[in-house]
Amino acid sequence: MTGIGSFAYVTGDAEGRPEDIPGFDDLWRAVSPDAAFAAMGTGTYRKMTGPLVPYVVDCVAKVLSAPGVRAGEVDRLVLATSDGALGLLGRDVAVEVMRAAGLTACVPAIVSLQQCCSSIEALRYGWDLAAAGARHVVLVALDRTPDDRDRVKSFALFGDAVAGCLISREHGGLTLAGTGLAADFAGMVGQDTFASRQAVARTALGQAFARAGREPGHVTKIFTSSLYAPVAGFNAMAAGQARGLLHFQEPMTRYGHCGNADWLINLMDYTDKTGLERGALYLAQASAPGFFACALLEARQ
């Protein structure tokens, strides 16, 4: 039976502080007016000091080590990244990762153009590959920001990280019960409203719960994007979610908003601290201007 497990992540090796970014206060006020940064809760962020590929290779090695899967046994490699980071990867990124990680028997693919929601769509894609016969699928979500000044975005402070998991027909783990993905063009062009953001979230969530045959009240914990805490809570309320179900604050304090890696990092943080309850239903979700994606993950009995 197909399972999702062996989660791992690698953050940037250097630690930065918001106040060390040149002109930080002005940058924050420009993109998040009337929002006190202190309420964000981010004390530090991580940044990569070298080329991206070694960080990805390190993450892949961690994903494969726990279940003892050899690199040559991996059938598929699925990368996921945000639109801005896509152009930074380089045309040969897949070959470079495969060569360095020993993934010489797999077929690579990349999922993007859905901002920080791309990794959840990549999870669905990887799950479908396993259902179609792939033995081992490695999913890697990655985002990085080379210029520190570009880290300051609307209600977010970006950090660098790579996170991944194994989708396997031979190793147990979480079951993907249902997914949802919806788009709002107004949000893509910066003209979204509270109503449009609420609608896109509820559309995606409705898709996931309908496919899973479950109800929102069945969810034990939500692993969401690491955004400005008051906004994250408000967005949850708008989507009909209890603020207390969200798990993101502590990782965001250390790492900032790591884009597509957020929900994976937050899931791992919760698992390390609390553990996953057998038979419980969990929700991974991501939001970005113009998009909302979610995945219902069920822990096996």
XYZ file of C-alpha atoms in Angstrom:
301
model
C 0.000 0.000 0.000
C 1.337 3.409 -0.974
C 2.505 5.645 1.859
C 4.065 9.084 2.346
C 6.890 9.252 4.844
C 10.595 9.721 5.560
C 10.234 13.499 5.772
C 13.413 15.574 5.912
C 14.524 19.147 5.481
C 17.713 21.172 5.091
C 17.741 24.889 5.819
C 20.242 27.470 4.687
C 23.516 27.171 6.577
C 23.768 30.839 7.589
C 21.504 32.526 10.105
C 20.238 36.038 9.471
C 18.217 38.500 11.499
C 15.549 40.774 10.033
C 17.154 43.894 11.506
C 20.385 43.118 9.647
C 18.708 43.425 6.235
C 19.605 46.880 4.821
C 16.603 49.197 5.088
C 14.452 46.483 6.654
C 12.009 48.783 8.448
C 11.275 50.760 5.288
C 10.962 47.596 3.207
C 8.480 46.069 5.665
C 6.362 49.233 5.887
C 6.231 49.435 2.087
C 4.805 45.938 1.611
C 2.923 45.479 4.897
C 1.651 48.915 5.964
C 0.018 49.232 9.382
C 1.347 45.787 10.375
C 3.805 45.703 13.268
C 6.598 43.284 12.385
C 6.900 42.265 16.038
C 3.616 40.369 15.662
C 5.218 38.253 12.929
C 7.268 36.360 15.470
C 10.250 35.736 13.184
C 13.483 36.270 15.086
C 15.838 34.686 12.561
C 15.831 33.259 9.050
C 18.172 30.929 7.181
C 20.035 31.653 3.972
C 22.054 29.465 1.644
C 25.638 30.592 1.139
C 26.500 28.226 -1.693
C 24.984 26.660 -4.820
C 21.544 25.098 -4.445
C 22.291 21.558 -5.648
C 24.291 20.372 -2.588
C 21.398 21.354 -0.312
C 18.979 19.370 -2.474
C 21.312 16.371 -2.555
C 21.659 16.493 1.240
C 17.875 16.490 1.608
C 17.463 13.581 -0.823
C 20.049 11.561 1.106
C 18.142 12.135 4.351
C 14.845 11.129 2.737
C 16.316 7.859 1.474
C 18.371 6.943 4.538
C 15.572 6.234 7.032
C 13.772 3.566 4.964
C 17.030 2.269 3.512
C 16.088 2.945 -0.103
C 19.058 3.045 -2.465
C 19.324 5.988 -4.829
C 19.307 3.658 -7.822
C 15.910 2.291 -6.752
C 14.140 5.653 -7.091
C 11.820 5.726 -10.098
C 10.792 9.383 -10.045
C 12.157 12.681 -8.763
C 9.615 15.491 -8.441
C 10.889 18.983 -7.688
C 8.589 21.817 -6.632
C 9.419 25.500 -6.393
C 7.815 28.913 -6.578
C 7.678 31.071 -9.674
C 10.448 33.430 -8.589
C 12.852 30.631 -7.693
C 12.144 28.700 -10.896
C 14.267 31.045 -12.963
C 17.195 30.622 -10.581
C 17.439 26.844 -10.906
C 19.283 26.657 -14.198
C 18.531 24.449 -17.186
C 20.588 21.499 -15.908
C 19.379 21.414 -12.306
C 17.708 18.010 -12.655
C 20.787 16.382 -14.190
C 23.057 17.956 -11.575
C 20.901 16.704 -8.701
C 20.516 13.237 -10.203
C 24.244 12.869 -10.820
C 25.273 14.092 -7.372
C 22.584 12.090 -5.540
C 23.035 8.912 -7.575
C 19.469 9.046 -8.891
C 20.535 7.674 -12.244
C 17.540 5.389 -12.828
C 14.742 7.898 -12.293
C 12.672 10.254 -14.408
C 12.716 13.891 -13.227
C 9.903 16.432 -13.287
C 9.239 19.867 -11.856
C 6.010 21.454 -10.643
C 5.820 25.235 -10.455
C 3.845 28.377 -11.481
C 1.561 28.017 -8.443
C 3.779 30.037 -6.111
C 4.114 28.437 -2.659
C 1.272 26.020 -3.462
C 3.344 24.091 -6.011
C 4.632 21.517 -3.511
C 1.134 20.349 -2.594
C 0.284 19.890 -6.255
C 3.607 18.030 -6.579
C 2.529 15.763 -3.714
C -0.653 14.896 -5.604
C 1.351 14.280 -8.778
C 3.833 12.052 -6.956
C 1.014 10.096 -5.327
C -0.569 9.518 -8.726
C 2.774 8.297 -10.089
C 2.999 5.734 -7.297
C -0.597 4.678 -7.890
C 0.295 4.143 -11.547
C 3.165 1.819 -10.654
C 6.192 3.873 -9.614
C 7.959 2.071 -6.779
C 9.691 5.006 -5.068
C 8.996 8.700 -5.718
C 11.114 11.385 -4.069
C 9.428 14.763 -3.662
C 11.642 17.779 -3.028
C 10.257 21.257 -2.327
C 12.736 24.108 -2.484
C 12.836 27.873 -2.324
C 15.653 30.369 -1.913
C 16.136 34.136 -2.156
C 19.675 35.240 -3.092
C 19.202 38.958 -2.262
C 18.301 39.605 1.369
C 16.292 42.696 0.441
C 14.004 40.505 -1.670
C 13.119 38.413 1.388
C 10.762 41.106 2.663
C 7.368 40.514 1.075
C 3.769 41.252 1.977
C 3.180 39.704 5.419
C 6.157 37.379 5.009
C 9.900 37.181 5.564
C 11.427 34.555 3.299
C 14.029 32.033 4.389
C 15.902 29.417 2.342
C 15.126 25.725 2.731
C 14.760 22.389 0.977
C 12.282 19.814 2.281
C 11.261 16.428 0.969
C 9.572 13.107 1.518
C 9.301 9.639 0.037
C 6.156 8.372 -1.648
C 6.572 4.627 -1.791
C 4.641 1.468 -2.552
C 6.893 -0.472 -0.172
C 7.173 1.707 2.922
C 4.385 2.808 5.203
C 3.436 6.307 6.118
C 0.625 8.750 5.652
C -2.138 8.153 3.138
C -3.194 10.946 0.798
C -6.951 11.034 1.323
C -7.762 14.010 -0.883
C -6.346 17.202 -2.363
C -7.655 20.531 -3.544
C -6.218 23.350 -5.643
C -7.931 26.539 -6.743
C -6.837 29.757 -8.450
C -8.000 33.358 -8.313
C -6.751 35.470 -11.218
C -7.450 38.680 -9.345
C -4.950 37.511 -6.745
C -2.360 36.706 -9.399
C -2.424 40.329 -10.573
C -2.595 41.864 -7.108
C -6.282 42.765 -7.165
C -7.710 40.169 -4.799
C -10.127 40.992 -2.021
C -11.093 39.361 1.241
C -14.041 37.775 -0.552
C -11.909 36.364 -3.375
C -9.286 34.990 -0.963
C -11.997 33.385 1.097
C -13.625 31.900 -1.993
C -10.431 30.359 -3.374
C -9.609 28.799 0.009
C -13.059 27.358 0.491
C -13.121 26.015 -3.073
C -9.862 24.101 -2.613
C -10.832 22.833 0.829
C -14.208 21.731 -0.502
C -12.494 19.721 -3.226
C -10.215 17.943 -0.757
C -12.912 17.053 1.764
C -15.296 15.882 -0.956
C -12.650 13.602 -2.460
C -11.751 12.216 0.951
C -15.347 11.801 2.088
C -14.433 13.577 5.320
C -15.529 16.706 7.201
C -13.486 19.694 8.468
C -14.291 18.670 12.019
C -12.292 15.475 11.530
C -8.968 17.367 11.213
C -6.568 17.039 14.145
C -3.955 19.619 13.110
C -3.247 21.939 10.168
C 0.242 22.480 8.745
C 0.022 25.810 6.972
C 2.184 28.482 5.353
C 4.423 30.377 7.777
C 3.036 33.869 7.287
C 2.450 36.927 9.487
C 0.684 35.411 12.479
C -2.358 37.753 12.621
C -2.950 37.265 8.883
C -2.553 33.482 9.149
C -5.127 33.434 11.929
C -7.497 35.695 10.018
C -7.169 33.576 6.871
C -7.924 30.451 8.889
C -11.039 32.046 10.321
C -12.157 33.105 6.837
C -11.735 29.511 5.654
C -13.774 28.219 8.575
C -10.775 26.844 10.478
C -10.028 27.172 14.183
C -6.882 29.212 14.809
C -5.778 26.720 17.436
C -5.464 23.955 14.841
C -2.678 25.756 12.975
C 0.917 24.665 13.519
C 3.520 27.041 12.091
C 4.585 29.600 14.676
C 7.667 27.958 16.202
C 9.329 26.965 12.898
C 8.581 30.445 11.509
C 10.331 31.974 14.515
C 13.540 30.173 13.536
C 13.371 29.895 9.757
C 10.945 32.509 8.425
C 8.629 31.711 5.518
C 10.319 28.971 3.481
C 7.867 28.974 0.593
C 7.042 25.520 -0.728
C 8.922 23.854 2.123
C 6.723 25.386 4.848
C 4.067 22.721 5.305
C 6.668 19.953 5.262
C 8.817 21.683 7.883
C 5.780 22.404 10.039
C 4.580 18.799 9.795
C 8.010 17.547 10.850
C 8.199 20.006 13.722
C 4.819 18.872 15.025
C 5.736 15.205 14.598
C 8.973 15.672 16.530
C 7.215 17.459 19.382
C 3.898 15.617 19.569
C 3.882 12.665 17.206
C 1.118 11.728 14.792
C -1.903 9.946 16.201
C -2.831 6.666 14.544
C -5.908 7.003 12.390
C -5.941 10.799 12.745
C -6.559 13.156 9.831
C -4.165 16.025 9.167
C -4.360 18.917 6.733
C -1.412 20.382 4.851
C -2.211 23.666 3.173
C -0.525 26.561 1.430
C -1.728 29.962 0.350
C -0.203 32.474 -2.030
C -1.442 35.426 -4.081
C -3.945 33.856 -6.464
C -3.747 30.285 -5.157
C -4.779 27.964 -2.355
C -3.802 24.298 -2.137
C -4.445 21.628 0.461
C -3.934 17.928 1.096
C -5.642 15.673 3.619
C -3.204 13.188 5.116
C -4.382 10.231 7.159
C -2.134 8.447 9.623
C -2.578 4.699 9.421
C -4.184 2.738 12.221
